[in-house]
PDB file of C-alpha atoms and ligand atoms in Angstrom:
ATOM      1  CA  MET A   1      92.087  40.364 129.454  1.00  0.00           C
ATOM      2  CA  HIS A   2      94.189  40.081 132.789  1.00  0.00           C
ATOM      3  CA  THR A   3      95.395  43.591 133.545  1.00  0.00           C
ATOM      4  CA  ARG A   4      98.866  42.278 133.998  1.00  0.00           C
ATOM      5  CA  ALA A   5      99.074  41.047 130.361  1.00  0.00           C
ATOM      6  CA  ARG A   6      97.065  44.340 129.097  1.00  0.00           C
ATOM      7  CA  THR A   7     100.211  46.093 131.024  1.00  0.00           C
ATOM      8  CA  LEU A   8     103.105  43.778 129.656  1.00  0.00           C
ATOM      9  CA  LEU A   9     101.660  43.865 126.301  1.00  0.00           C
ATOM     10  CA  THR A  10     101.203  47.399 125.755  1.00  0.00           C
ATOM     11  CA  ALA A  11     105.028  47.570 127.186  1.00  0.00           C
ATOM     12  CA  VAL A  12     106.152  45.440 124.496  1.00  0.00           C
ATOM     13  CA  ASN A  13     104.243  46.470 121.406  1.00  0.00           C
ATOM     14  CA  GLY A  14     105.268  50.151 122.122  1.00  0.00           C
ATOM     15  CA  THR A  15     102.222  51.967 122.485  1.00  0.00           C
ATOM     16  CA  THR A  16     102.820  52.583 126.553  1.00  0.00           C
ATOM     17  CA  GLY A  17     106.163  54.218 125.237  1.00  0.00           C
ATOM     18  CA  ALA A  18     104.444  56.104 122.683  1.00  0.00           C
ATOM     19  CA  GLY A  19     102.028  57.586 125.633  1.00  0.00           C
ATOM     20  CA  LEU A  20     104.829  57.987 127.991  1.00  0.00           C
ATOM     21  CA  LEU A  21     106.549  60.044 125.301  1.00  0.00           C
ATOM     22  CA  LEU A  22     103.373  62.286 124.615  1.00  0.00           C
ATOM     23  CA  ALA A  23     102.939  62.685 128.231  1.00  0.00           C
ATOM     24  CA  TRP A  24     106.903  64.152 128.498  1.00  0.00           C
ATOM     25  CA  LEU A  25     106.496  66.345 125.150  1.00  0.00           C
ATOM     26  CA  SER A  26     103.377  67.734 126.522  1.00  0.00           C
ATOM     27  CA  GLY A  27     104.756  68.715 129.844  1.00  0.00           C
ATOM     28  CA  ALA A  28     102.426  66.188 131.873  1.00  0.00           C
ATOM     29  CA  THR A  29     103.054  64.662 134.899  1.00  0.00           C
ATOM     30  CA  VAL A  30     102.928  61.007 135.004  1.00  0.00           C
ATOM     31  CA  ARG A  31     101.239  59.276 138.134  1.00  0.00           C
ATOM     32  CA  ARG A  32     100.214  55.966 139.273  1.00  0.00           C
ATOM     33  CA  GLY A  33      96.877  54.908 138.308  1.00  0.00           C
ATOM     34  CA  ARG A  34      95.289  51.742 139.368  1.00  0.00           C
ATOM     35  CA  ASP A  35      95.171  48.101 137.536  1.00  0.00           C
ATOM     36  CA  GLY A  36      98.387  48.713 135.803  1.00  0.00           C
ATOM     37  CA  VAL A  37      97.227  51.469 133.987  1.00  0.00           C
ATOM     38  CA  LEU A  38      99.243  54.999 134.400  1.00  0.00           C
ATOM     39  CA  ILE A  39      97.521  58.506 134.075  1.00  0.00           C
ATOM     40  CA  ALA A  40      99.348  61.634 132.897  1.00  0.00           C
ATOM     41  CA  GLU A  41      97.632  64.863 134.355  1.00  0.00           C
ATOM     42  CA  GLY A  42      97.736  68.051 133.553  1.00  0.00           C
ATOM     43  CA  TYR A  43      97.705  67.499 129.483  1.00  0.00           C
ATOM     44  CA  ALA A  44      97.319  71.340 128.226  1.00  0.00           C
ATOM     45  CA  ARG A  45      97.572  70.609 124.122  1.00  0.00           C
ATOM     46  CA  ARG A  46      94.510  71.752 122.092  1.00  0.00           C
ATOM     47  CA  VAL A  47      94.120  68.412 120.475  1.00  0.00           C
ATOM     48  CA  PRO A  48      92.741  65.773 121.348  1.00  0.00           C
ATOM     49  CA  ALA A  49      89.750  68.319 122.869  1.00  0.00           C
ATOM     50  CA  ALA A  50      88.754  65.366 124.748  1.00  0.00           C
ATOM     51  CA  THR A  51      88.767  65.269 129.029  1.00  0.00           C
ATOM     52  CA  CYS A  52      90.884  62.029 128.731  1.00  0.00           C
ATOM     53  CA  PHE A  53      92.271  59.641 125.891  1.00  0.00           C
ATOM     54  CA  THR A  54      94.437  56.797 125.952  1.00  0.00           C
ATOM     55  CA  VAL A  55      97.783  55.781 124.613  1.00  0.00           C
ATOM     56  CA  GLY A  56      98.852  52.350 125.332  1.00  0.00           C
ATOM     57  CA  SER A  57      98.581  52.054 129.110  1.00  0.00           C
ATOM     58  CA  VAL A  58      98.783  55.327 129.719  1.00  0.00           C
ATOM     59  CA  ILE A  59      95.664  58.092 130.284  1.00  0.00           C
ATOM     60  CA  LEU A  60      96.176  61.197 129.478  1.00  0.00           C
ATOM     61  CA  THR A  61      93.811  63.911 131.105  1.00  0.00           C
ATOM     62  CA  ARG A  62      93.413  67.597 131.450  1.00  0.00           C
ATOM     63  CA  ARG A  63      92.377  66.951 135.018  1.00  0.00           C
ATOM     64  CA  THR A  64      94.327  65.499 137.719  1.00  0.00           C
ATOM     65  CA  ALA A  65      95.029  61.727 138.599  1.00  0.00           C
ATOM     66  CA  ASP A  66      92.831  62.103 141.566  1.00  0.00           C
ATOM     67  CA  TRP A  67      90.037  63.290 139.501  1.00  0.00           C
ATOM     68  CA  LEU A  68      89.962  60.529 137.341  1.00  0.00           C
ATOM     69  CA  LEU A  69      90.621  58.092 139.947  1.00  0.00           C
ATOM     70  CA  ASP A  70      87.479  59.426 142.039  1.00  0.00           C
ATOM     71  CA  GLU A  71      84.728  57.107 142.382  1.00  0.00           C
ATOM     72  CA  ARG A  72      82.327  59.425 140.404  1.00  0.00           C
ATOM     73  CA  ARG A  73      84.728  58.817 137.616  1.00  0.00           C
ATOM     74  CA  THR A  74      84.808  54.830 137.740  1.00  0.00           C
ATOM     75  CA  GLU A  75      82.940  54.359 134.418  1.00  0.00           C
ATOM     76  CA  LEU A  76      85.329  56.827 132.741  1.00  0.00           C
ATOM     77  CA  PHE A  77      88.369  54.868 134.267  1.00  0.00           C
ATOM     78  CA  HIS A  78      86.850  51.795 133.357  1.00  0.00           C
ATOM     79  CA  HIS A  79      86.311  53.018 129.826  1.00  0.00           C
ATOM     80  CA  GLU A  80      89.853  54.256 129.067  1.00  0.00           C
ATOM     81  CA  SER A  81      91.178  50.976 130.457  1.00  0.00           C
ATOM     82  CA  ARG A  82      89.256  49.066 127.731  1.00  0.00           C
ATOM     83  CA  HIS A  83      91.132  51.569 125.475  1.00  0.00           C
ATOM     84  CA  ALA A  84      94.267  49.994 126.570  1.00  0.00           C
ATOM     85  CA  ALA A  85      93.048  46.353 126.225  1.00  0.00           C
ATOM     86  CA  GLN A  86      92.489  47.231 122.825  1.00  0.00           C
ATOM     87  CA  TYR A  87      95.980  48.811 122.435  1.00  0.00           C
ATOM     88  CA  ALA A  88      97.432  45.545 123.964  1.00  0.00           C
ATOM     89  CA  THR A  89      95.529  43.627 121.307  1.00  0.00           C
ATOM     90  CA  LEU A  90      96.326  45.559 118.245  1.00  0.00           C
ATOM     91  CA  GLY A  91      99.649  47.794 119.148  1.00  0.00           C
ATOM     92  CA  PRO A  92     100.380  50.487 116.848  1.00  0.00           C
ATOM     93  CA  LEU A  93      97.594  49.293 114.359  1.00  0.00           C
ATOM     94  CA  PHE A  94      95.259  50.661 116.879  1.00  0.00           C
ATOM     95  CA  TRP A  95      95.875  53.968 115.489  1.00  0.00           C
ATOM     96  CA  PRO A  96      94.914  53.771 111.695  1.00  0.00           C
ATOM     97  CA  ALA A  97      91.841  51.200 112.961  1.00  0.00           C
ATOM     98  CA  TYR A  98      90.660  53.596 115.406  1.00  0.00           C
ATOM     99  CA  TRP A  99      90.923  56.468 112.677  1.00  0.00           C
ATOM    100  CA  ALA A 100      88.998  54.594 110.402  1.00  0.00           C
ATOM    101  CA  SER A 101      86.554  53.667 112.790  1.00  0.00           C
ATOM    102  CA  CYS A 102      86.156  57.450 113.505  1.00  0.00           C
ATOM    103  CA  GLY A 103      85.641  58.141 109.973  1.00  0.00           C
ATOM    104  CA  TRP A 104      83.013  55.233 109.497  1.00  0.00           C
ATOM    105  CA  SER A 105      81.139  56.670 112.487  1.00  0.00           C
ATOM    106  CA  TYR A 106      81.259  60.126 111.295  1.00  0.00           C
ATOM    107  CA  ALA A 107      80.029  59.064 107.669  1.00  0.00           C
ATOM    108  CA  LEU A 108      77.094  56.987 109.425  1.00  0.00           C
ATOM    109  CA  THR A 109      76.112  59.766 112.388  1.00  0.00           C
ATOM    110  CA  GLY A 110      78.088  62.794 112.298  1.00  0.00           C
ATOM    111  CA  SER A 111      79.645  61.572 115.394  1.00  0.00           C
ATOM    112  CA  TYR A 112      82.799  60.432 115.799  1.00  0.00           C
ATOM    113  CA  GLY A 113      82.290  57.966 118.542  1.00  0.00           C
ATOM    114  CA  ALA A 114      78.501  56.595 118.225  1.00  0.00           C
ATOM    115  CA  ARG A 115      79.425  54.138 116.009  1.00  0.00           C
ATOM    116  CA  ASN A 116      82.866  54.108 116.399  1.00  0.00           C
ATOM    117  CA  THR A 117      83.112  50.082 117.149  1.00  0.00           C
ATOM    118  CA  PHE A 118      86.479  51.109 119.519  1.00  0.00           C
ATOM    119  CA  GLU A 119      84.155  53.692 121.579  1.00  0.00           C
ATOM    120  CA  ARG A 120      81.383  51.027 121.594  1.00  0.00           C
ATOM    121  CA  ARG A 121      83.398  48.229 123.063  1.00  0.00           C
ATOM    122  CA  ALA A 122      85.004  50.689 125.422  1.00  0.00           C
ATOM    123  CA  GLY A 123      81.237  51.412 126.328  1.00  0.00           C
ATOM    124  CA  LEU A 124      79.837  54.562 125.066  1.00  0.00           C
ATOM    125  CA  ALA A 125      78.123  56.072 127.786  1.00  0.00           C
ATOM    126  CA  GLY A 126      81.070  55.795 130.147  1.00  0.00           C
ATOM    127  CA  GLY A 127      83.360  57.642 127.323  1.00  0.00           C
ATOM    128  CA  GLY A 128      80.656  60.471 127.622  1.00  0.00           C
ATOM    129  CA  TYR A 129      79.140  59.257 124.148  1.00  0.00           C
ATOM    130  CA  VAL A 130      75.490  58.906 123.280  1.00  0.00           C
ATOM    131  CA  GLU A 131      73.477  56.976 120.500  1.00  0.00           C
ATOM    132  CA  LYS A 132      73.305  58.714 117.731  1.00  0.00           C
ATOM    133  CA  PRO A 133      70.538  57.619 114.593  1.00  0.00           C
ATOM    134  CA  LEU A 134      71.737  57.199 111.065  1.00  0.00           C
ATOM    135  CA  ARG A 135      72.126  60.120 108.649  1.00  0.00           C
ATOM    136  CA  PRO A 136      68.818  60.117 106.460  1.00  0.00           C
ATOM    137  CA  TRP A 137      70.614  59.000 103.440  1.00  0.00           C
ATOM    138  CA  MET A 138      72.493  56.019 104.820  1.00  0.00           C
ATOM    139  CA  ALA A 139      69.284  54.979 106.754  1.00  0.00           C
ATOM    140  CA  ARG A 140      67.856  54.674 103.153  1.00  0.00           C
ATOM    141  CA  VAL A 141      70.858  52.864 102.094  1.00  0.00           C
ATOM    142  CA  ALA A 142      70.479  50.317 105.312  1.00  0.00           C
ATOM    143  CA  ARG A 143      67.183  49.250 104.521  1.00  0.00           C
ATOM    144  CA  SER A 144      66.763  45.577 103.936  1.00  0.00           C
ATOM    145  CA  PRO A 145      67.637  44.768  99.982  1.00  0.00           C
ATOM    146  CA  GLY A 146      63.954  43.365  99.533  1.00  0.00           C
ATOM    147  CA  GLN A 147      62.422  46.805  99.791  1.00  0.00           C
ATOM    148  CA  ARG A 148      64.987  48.261  97.519  1.00  0.00           C
ATOM    149  CA  ARG A 149      64.138  45.762  94.841  1.00  0.00           C
ATOM    150  CA  ALA A 150      60.306  46.115  95.200  1.00  0.00           C
ATOM    151  CA  ARG A 151      60.240  49.023  92.706  1.00  0.00           C
ATOM    152  CA  PRO A 152      60.644  47.493  88.994  1.00  0.00           C
ATOM    153  CA  GLY A 153      62.963  49.178  87.028  1.00  0.00           C
ATOM    154  CA  SER A 154      64.940  51.065  89.854  1.00  0.00           C
TER     155      SER A 154
HETATM  156 ZN1  LIG B   1      87.015  55.984 124.563  1.00  0.00          ZN
END
Protein backbone atom coordinates (compact mmCIF):
# COMPACT_ATOMS: atom_id res chain seq x y z
CA MET A 1 0.00 0.00 0.00
CA HIS A 2 1.30 3.46 -0.93
CA THR A 3 2.19 5.55 2.08
CA ARG A 4 -0.01 8.40 0.81
CA ALA A 5 -3.03 6.11 0.48
CA ARG A 6 -2.34 4.73 3.95
CA THR A 7 -2.16 8.21 5.46
CA LEU A 8 -5.32 9.34 3.66
CA LEU A 9 -7.34 6.22 4.53
CA THR A 10 -6.43 6.29 8.22
CA ALA A 11 -7.37 9.99 8.30
CA VAL A 12 -10.73 9.35 6.62
CA ASN A 13 -11.64 6.27 8.66
CA GLY A 14 -10.99 8.12 11.92
CA THR A 15 -8.27 5.87 13.33
CA THR A 16 -5.53 8.52 13.07
CA GLY A 17 -7.87 10.91 14.88
CA ALA A 18 -8.23 8.31 17.63
CA GLY A 19 -4.44 7.97 17.80
CA LEU A 20 -3.97 11.74 18.08
CA LEU A 21 -6.67 11.94 20.74
CA LEU A 22 -4.97 9.18 22.72
CA ALA A 23 -1.62 10.96 22.34
CA TRP A 24 -3.15 14.20 23.60
CA LEU A 25 -4.96 12.53 26.51
CA SER A 26 -1.79 10.74 27.59
CA GLY A 27 0.38 13.86 27.40
CA ALA A 28 2.57 12.50 24.60
CA THR A 29 4.15 14.91 22.12
CA VAL A 30 3.34 14.38 18.45
CA ARG A 31 6.28 14.63 16.04
CA ARG A 32 6.64 14.11 12.33
CA GLY A 33 7.79 10.56 11.66
CA ARG A 34 8.55 9.11 8.26
CA ASP A 35 6.48 7.84 5.32
CA GLY A 36 3.38 9.73 6.46
CA VAL A 37 3.41 8.20 9.93
CA LEU A 38 3.38 10.42 13.03
CA ILE A 39 5.21 9.55 16.24
CA ALA A 40 3.77 10.43 19.64
CA GLU A 41 6.75 10.37 21.99
CA GLY A 42 6.82 10.14 25.75
CA TYR A 43 3.71 7.99 26.13
CA ALA A 44 3.64 7.18 29.85
CA ARG A 45 0.43 5.29 30.61
CA ARG A 46 0.82 1.80 32.06
CA VAL A 47 -1.32 0.15 29.37
CA PRO A 48 -0.27 -1.21 26.98
CA ALA A 49 3.11 -2.18 28.38
CA ALA A 50 4.75 -2.26 24.93
CA THR A 51 7.50 0.24 24.04
CA CYS A 52 5.55 1.14 20.90
CA PHE A 53 2.04 0.62 19.62
CA THR A 54 0.16 2.05 16.69
CA VAL A 55 -3.26 3.65 16.37
CA GLY A 56 -4.13 4.73 12.82
CA SER A 57 -1.08 6.47 11.38
CA VAL A 58 0.24 7.38 14.83
CA ILE A 59 2.95 5.34 16.52
CA LEU A 60 2.82 5.98 20.25
CA THR A 61 6.08 5.27 22.05
CA ARG A 62 7.46 5.52 25.56
CA ARG A 63 10.75 6.62 23.99
CA THR A 64 11.50 9.58 21.72
CA ALA A 65 10.78 9.98 18.01
CA ASP A 66 14.56 10.12 17.41
CA TRP A 67 14.95 6.78 19.18
CA LEU A 68 12.34 5.16 16.95
CA LEU A 69 13.68 6.77 13.76
CA ASP A 70 17.24 5.62 14.49
CA GLU A 71 18.44 3.22 11.81
CA ARG A 72 18.92 0.53 14.45
CA ARG A 73 15.13 0.56 14.90
CA THR A 74 14.27 0.33 11.19
CA GLU A 75 12.61 -3.07 11.57
CA LEU A 76 10.53 -1.89 14.52
CA PHE A 77 9.47 1.24 12.61
CA HIS A 78 8.47 -0.88 9.61
CA HIS A 79 6.58 -3.26 11.88
CA GLU A 80 4.55 -0.41 13.35
CA SER A 81 4.05 1.15 9.91
CA ARG A 82 2.54 -2.12 8.68
CA HIS A 83 0.02 -1.85 11.52
CA ALA A 84 -0.88 1.60 10.13
CA ALA A 85 -1.61 -0.10 6.79
CA GLN A 86 -3.84 -2.59 8.63
CA TYR A 87 -5.74 0.35 10.13
CA ALA A 88 -6.05 1.84 6.64
CA THR A 89 -7.69 -1.37 5.44
CA LEU A 90 -9.92 -2.16 8.41
CA GLY A 91 -10.63 1.21 10.01
CA PRO A 92 -12.16 0.89 13.49
CA LEU A 93 -12.81 -2.81 12.83
CA PHE A 94 -9.09 -3.22 13.44
CA TRP A 95 -9.70 -3.16 17.20
CA PRO A 96 -12.17 -6.07 17.59
CA ALA A 97 -10.30 -8.04 14.93
CA TYR A 98 -6.97 -7.42 16.66
CA TRP A 99 -8.26 -8.37 20.09
CA ALA A 100 -9.89 -11.52 18.73
CA SER A 101 -6.55 -12.38 17.15
CA CYS A 102 -4.80 -11.81 20.50
CA GLY A 103 -7.26 -14.19 22.16
CA TRP A 104 -6.75 -16.79 19.47
CA SER A 105 -2.97 -16.52 19.75
CA TYR A 106 -3.08 -16.72 23.54
CA ALA A 107 -5.32 -19.81 23.47
CA LEU A 108 -2.97 -21.55 21.05
CA THR A 109 0.41 -20.58 22.45
CA GLY A 110 0.13 -18.53 25.65
CA SER A 111 1.52 -15.52 23.75
CA TYR A 112 -0.64 -12.64 22.48
CA GLY A 113 1.58 -12.17 19.44
CA ALA A 114 2.97 -15.48 18.19
CA ARG A 115 -0.17 -16.64 16.29
CA ASN A 116 -1.76 -13.20 16.02
CA THR A 117 -2.32 -12.69 12.30
CA PHE A 118 -1.82 -8.91 12.58
CA GLU A 119 1.53 -9.31 14.33
CA ARG A 120 2.63 -12.05 11.94
CA ARG A 121 1.78 -9.92 8.90
CA ALA A 122 3.56 -6.93 10.42
CA GLY A 123 6.61 -9.15 10.99
CA LEU A 124 6.99 -11.01 14.29
CA ALA A 125 10.70 -10.39 14.76
CA GLY A 126 10.44 -6.69 13.90
CA GLY A 127 7.84 -6.29 16.64
CA GLY A 128 10.00 -8.16 19.16
CA TYR A 129 7.86 -11.30 19.12
CA VAL A 130 9.19 -14.84 18.92
CA GLU A 131 7.64 -17.96 17.46
CA LYS A 132 6.03 -20.14 20.12
CA PRO A 133 5.02 -23.79 19.87
CA LEU A 134 1.34 -24.71 20.18
CA ARG A 135 0.16 -25.58 23.68
CA PRO A 136 0.35 -29.41 24.06
CA TRP A 137 -3.43 -29.93 24.05
CA MET A 138 -3.77 -27.67 21.02
CA ALA A 139 -1.06 -29.58 19.19
CA ARG A 140 -3.09 -32.78 19.77
CA VAL A 141 -6.27 -31.14 18.39
CA ALA A 142 -4.38 -29.80 15.40
CA ARG A 143 -3.13 -33.25 14.37
CA SER A 144 -4.61 -34.58 11.15
CA PRO A 145 -8.14 -36.05 11.40
CA GLY A 146 -6.86 -39.32 9.94
CA GLN A 147 -4.64 -39.89 12.93
CA ARG A 148 -7.52 -39.39 15.32
CA ARG A 149 -9.87 -41.64 13.36
CA ALA A 150 -7.36 -44.48 13.45
CA ARG A 151 -8.51 -45.71 16.84
CA PRO A 152 -11.85 -47.51 16.46
CA GLY A 153 -14.57 -46.66 18.93
CA SER A 154 -13.08 -43.36 20.06
ZN1 LIG B 1 2.90 -5.16 16.33
